[in-house]
Each structure stands twice: as structure tokens, then as C-alpha cells.
Amino acid sequence: MEEAIRLAVENAEQGSAGPFGAVIVKEGKIIAASSNSVTLDNDPTAHAEVNAIRKACRALGTFQLEGCEIYCSCEPCPMCLGAIYWARLDKVYYTSTKEDAALAGFDDSFIYKEIALPEPARSIPFLHAKEPEAGKEFQCWETNDTKVKY
């Protein structure tokens, strides 16, 4: 946790990216550590947790991080929460809360509210555009005997 906080503070002091850090550990050893690099990379998905997950997967040569834990300087946002579940991490530790983040200007409560709304009521329209070929990709996936399941 100390390393996650150190990375977050370093970013905050430099002012070059968001004040967040994350570390992934397996069997007591740090596998990957990263800070937020959204503004540095011009990438809205470059949160500390997502960056750390990407690094850990590369380091371990896998797309799932079972047997690993993530230490976050702050409670993960909805995007990072989804990434953590997709990565199959065993446990999440965090120190600051989403309320602490909101007080500093990083309020993701609107995303939770948007998810709960019906599609037509969301601030970004979600429009179902059914095409004749839609679903073919899933049929191909289901019948592909060489696919890598996840």
C-alpha cells in the first residue's frame, strides 16, 4: 500500500497526471506498479489500476490475474472496478475512498447513476442499431474449436 500511495503522491506533486497509484502483488512480491497517466498519455482509460493490470498481465504472460491482489491509493472507479473483475484479481485493498476523491474533484458518482438509468434517459444516448449480420461474431466464437476461453 505504501508504494501505491507513494506513486499517487508523486503524481500529485508533479501535477502532470491524476493523484492515483496502484500495485499488484503475487505471493508477497510486487509484480507491477503504476500511477495514473490519463493526461500524459491522452488516454482516459489510463487509470493507475488499469495501467497496473496491463503491466502485471505482460509481466506474467497471462490475461487473468488469479492469485494476485491489487493495492490502490483510492477506491477504484467504475471502469477500474470492471477491469479488476475482468482480470480476476483475488482481492482489492484501497486506502482513500470515492468520497475522498470526490472532494478533490474526482467524482464518479454520476457514472453509477447513469448505469442505473434506462438507455434513452442517459446523458450520452445509447441506441440499439440492429444490423442483419449482428450476432454472427458470437456464432463464429461459439463454433470455433481453437478459441482461447476467458
Coordinates of C-alpha atoms in Angstrom, one line a residue:
M1 CA 0.0 0.0 0.0
E2 CA 2.9 2.3 0.8
E3 CA 4.1 2.1 -2.9
A4 CA 0.6 2.8 -4.2
I5 CA 0.4 5.9 -2.0
R6 CA 4.0 7.0 -3.0
L7 CA 3.1 6.8 -6.7
A8 CA -0.1 8.8 -6.1
V9 CA 1.7 11.5 -4.1
E10 CA 4.5 11.7 -6.7
N11 CA 1.9 12.3 -9.4
A12 CA 0.1 14.9 -7.2
E13 CA 3.3 16.7 -6.5
Q14 CA 4.3 16.8 -10.2
G15 CA 0.8 17.8 -11.2
S16 CA 1.3 16.0 -14.5
A17 CA -1.4 13.3 -14.0
G18 CA -4.0 12.3 -11.6
P19 CA -3.2 11.6 -7.9
F20 CA -3.7 7.8 -8.0
G21 CA -1.4 4.8 -7.7
A22 CA -1.8 1.0 -7.8
V23 CA 0.3 -2.0 -7.1
I24 CA -0.3 -5.7 -8.0
V25 CA 1.2 -8.3 -5.7
K26 CA 1.5 -12.1 -6.1
E27 CA 2.8 -14.3 -3.3
G28 CA 4.0 -11.2 -1.4
K29 CA 6.0 -9.9 -4.4
I30 CA 5.3 -6.7 -6.4
I31 CA 4.5 -7.8 -10.0
A32 CA 3.5 -4.3 -11.3
A33 CA 3.1 -0.8 -10.1
S34 CA 1.7 2.2 -11.9
S35 CA 0.3 5.6 -11.4
N36 CA -2.4 7.4 -13.3
S37 CA -1.3 8.7 -16.7
V38 CA -4.5 9.9 -18.3
T39 CA -3.2 13.4 -19.2
L40 CA 0.3 12.2 -20.0
D41 CA -0.9 9.5 -22.4
N42 CA -4.0 11.4 -23.7
D43 CA -5.9 8.2 -22.7
P44 CA -9.0 8.4 -20.5
T45 CA -8.6 4.7 -19.6
A46 CA -5.0 5.1 -18.3
H47 CA -6.0 5.0 -14.6
A48 CA -3.5 3.6 -12.2
E49 CA -5.4 0.3 -11.7
V50 CA -5.8 -0.3 -15.4
N51 CA -2.1 0.6 -16.1
A52 CA -1.0 -1.8 -13.3
I53 CA -3.3 -4.6 -14.6
R54 CA -1.8 -4.2 -18.1
K55 CA 1.8 -4.3 -16.7
A56 CA 1.1 -7.3 -14.5
C57 CA -0.5 -9.3 -17.3
R58 CA 2.5 -8.6 -19.6
A59 CA 4.9 -9.5 -16.8
L60 CA 3.1 -12.8 -16.0
G61 CA 2.3 -13.6 -19.6
T62 CA -1.4 -14.0 -18.9
F63 CA -4.7 -12.2 -19.3
Q64 CA -6.0 -13.2 -15.9
L65 CA -4.5 -12.3 -12.6
E66 CA -5.9 -15.0 -10.3
G67 CA -3.6 -15.4 -7.3
C68 CA -2.9 -11.7 -7.3
E69 CA -4.0 -8.8 -5.2
I70 CA -4.2 -5.1 -6.0
Y71 CA -3.4 -2.3 -3.7
C72 CA -4.9 1.1 -4.7
S73 CA -4.3 4.5 -3.3
C74 CA -8.1 5.2 -3.7
E75 CA -11.3 3.1 -4.0
P76 CA -11.5 2.1 -7.7
C77 CA -13.8 4.0 -10.1
P78 CA -16.5 2.0 -12.0
M79 CA -14.2 1.5 -15.0
C80 CA -11.4 0.1 -12.8
L81 CA -13.8 -2.0 -10.8
G82 CA -14.8 -3.6 -14.1
A83 CA -11.2 -4.1 -15.1
I84 CA -10.4 -5.7 -11.7
Y85 CA -13.3 -8.2 -12.2
W86 CA -12.3 -9.0 -15.8
A87 CA -8.7 -9.6 -14.6
R88 CA -9.9 -11.9 -11.9
L89 CA -7.8 -10.4 -9.1
D90 CA -8.3 -12.2 -5.8
K91 CA -8.6 -9.1 -3.5
V92 CA -8.7 -5.3 -3.6
Y93 CA -7.2 -3.1 -0.9
Y94 CA -7.7 0.6 -1.0
T95 CA -7.0 3.5 1.3
S96 CA -8.8 6.7 0.3
T97 CA -12.5 6.4 -0.5
K98 CA -14.5 7.5 -3.5
E99 CA -15.9 10.3 -1.3
D100 CA -12.3 11.5 -0.6
A101 CA -11.7 11.5 -4.4
A102 CA -15.0 13.4 -5.0
L103 CA -13.9 16.1 -2.6
A104 CA -10.7 16.5 -4.6
G105 CA -12.7 16.9 -7.9
F106 CA -12.7 13.2 -9.0
D107 CA -16.4 12.5 -8.6
D108 CA -17.6 9.3 -10.4
S109 CA -21.0 9.1 -8.7
F110 CA -22.6 10.3 -12.0
I111 CA -21.4 7.2 -13.7
Y112 CA -23.1 4.9 -11.2
K113 CA -26.3 7.0 -11.7
E114 CA -26.0 6.8 -15.5
I115 CA -25.6 3.0 -15.4
A116 CA -28.8 2.6 -13.5
L117 CA -30.8 4.7 -16.0
P118 CA -32.7 3.3 -19.0
E119 CA -30.7 3.9 -22.1
P120 CA -32.9 6.7 -23.5
A121 CA -32.6 8.6 -20.2
R122 CA -28.7 8.6 -20.2
S123 CA -26.8 11.8 -20.9
I124 CA -25.0 10.0 -23.7
P125 CA -27.5 8.4 -26.0
F126 CA -27.2 4.6 -26.3
L127 CA -29.0 3.5 -29.5
H128 CA -29.5 -0.1 -30.4
A129 CA -28.8 -0.3 -34.2
K130 CA -29.6 -3.9 -35.1
E131 CA -27.9 -5.0 -38.4
P132 CA -28.6 -8.1 -40.4
E133 CA -25.2 -9.5 -39.7
A134 CA -25.4 -8.8 -35.9
G135 CA -24.7 -11.8 -33.8
K136 CA -22.6 -13.6 -36.5
E137 CA -19.5 -12.9 -34.4
F138 CA -20.9 -14.8 -31.5
Q139 CA -21.9 -17.7 -33.6
C140 CA -18.4 -17.9 -35.0
W141 CA -17.0 -17.7 -31.5
E142 CA -19.3 -20.5 -30.2
T143 CA -18.3 -22.8 -33.0
N144 CA -14.5 -22.1 -33.1
D145 CA -12.8 -25.1 -31.6
T146 CA -9.4 -23.2 -31.4
K147 CA -10.6 -20.2 -29.3
V148 CA -8.9 -19.2 -26.1
K149 CA -11.6 -19.1 -23.5
Y150 CA -11.6 -16.5 -20.8

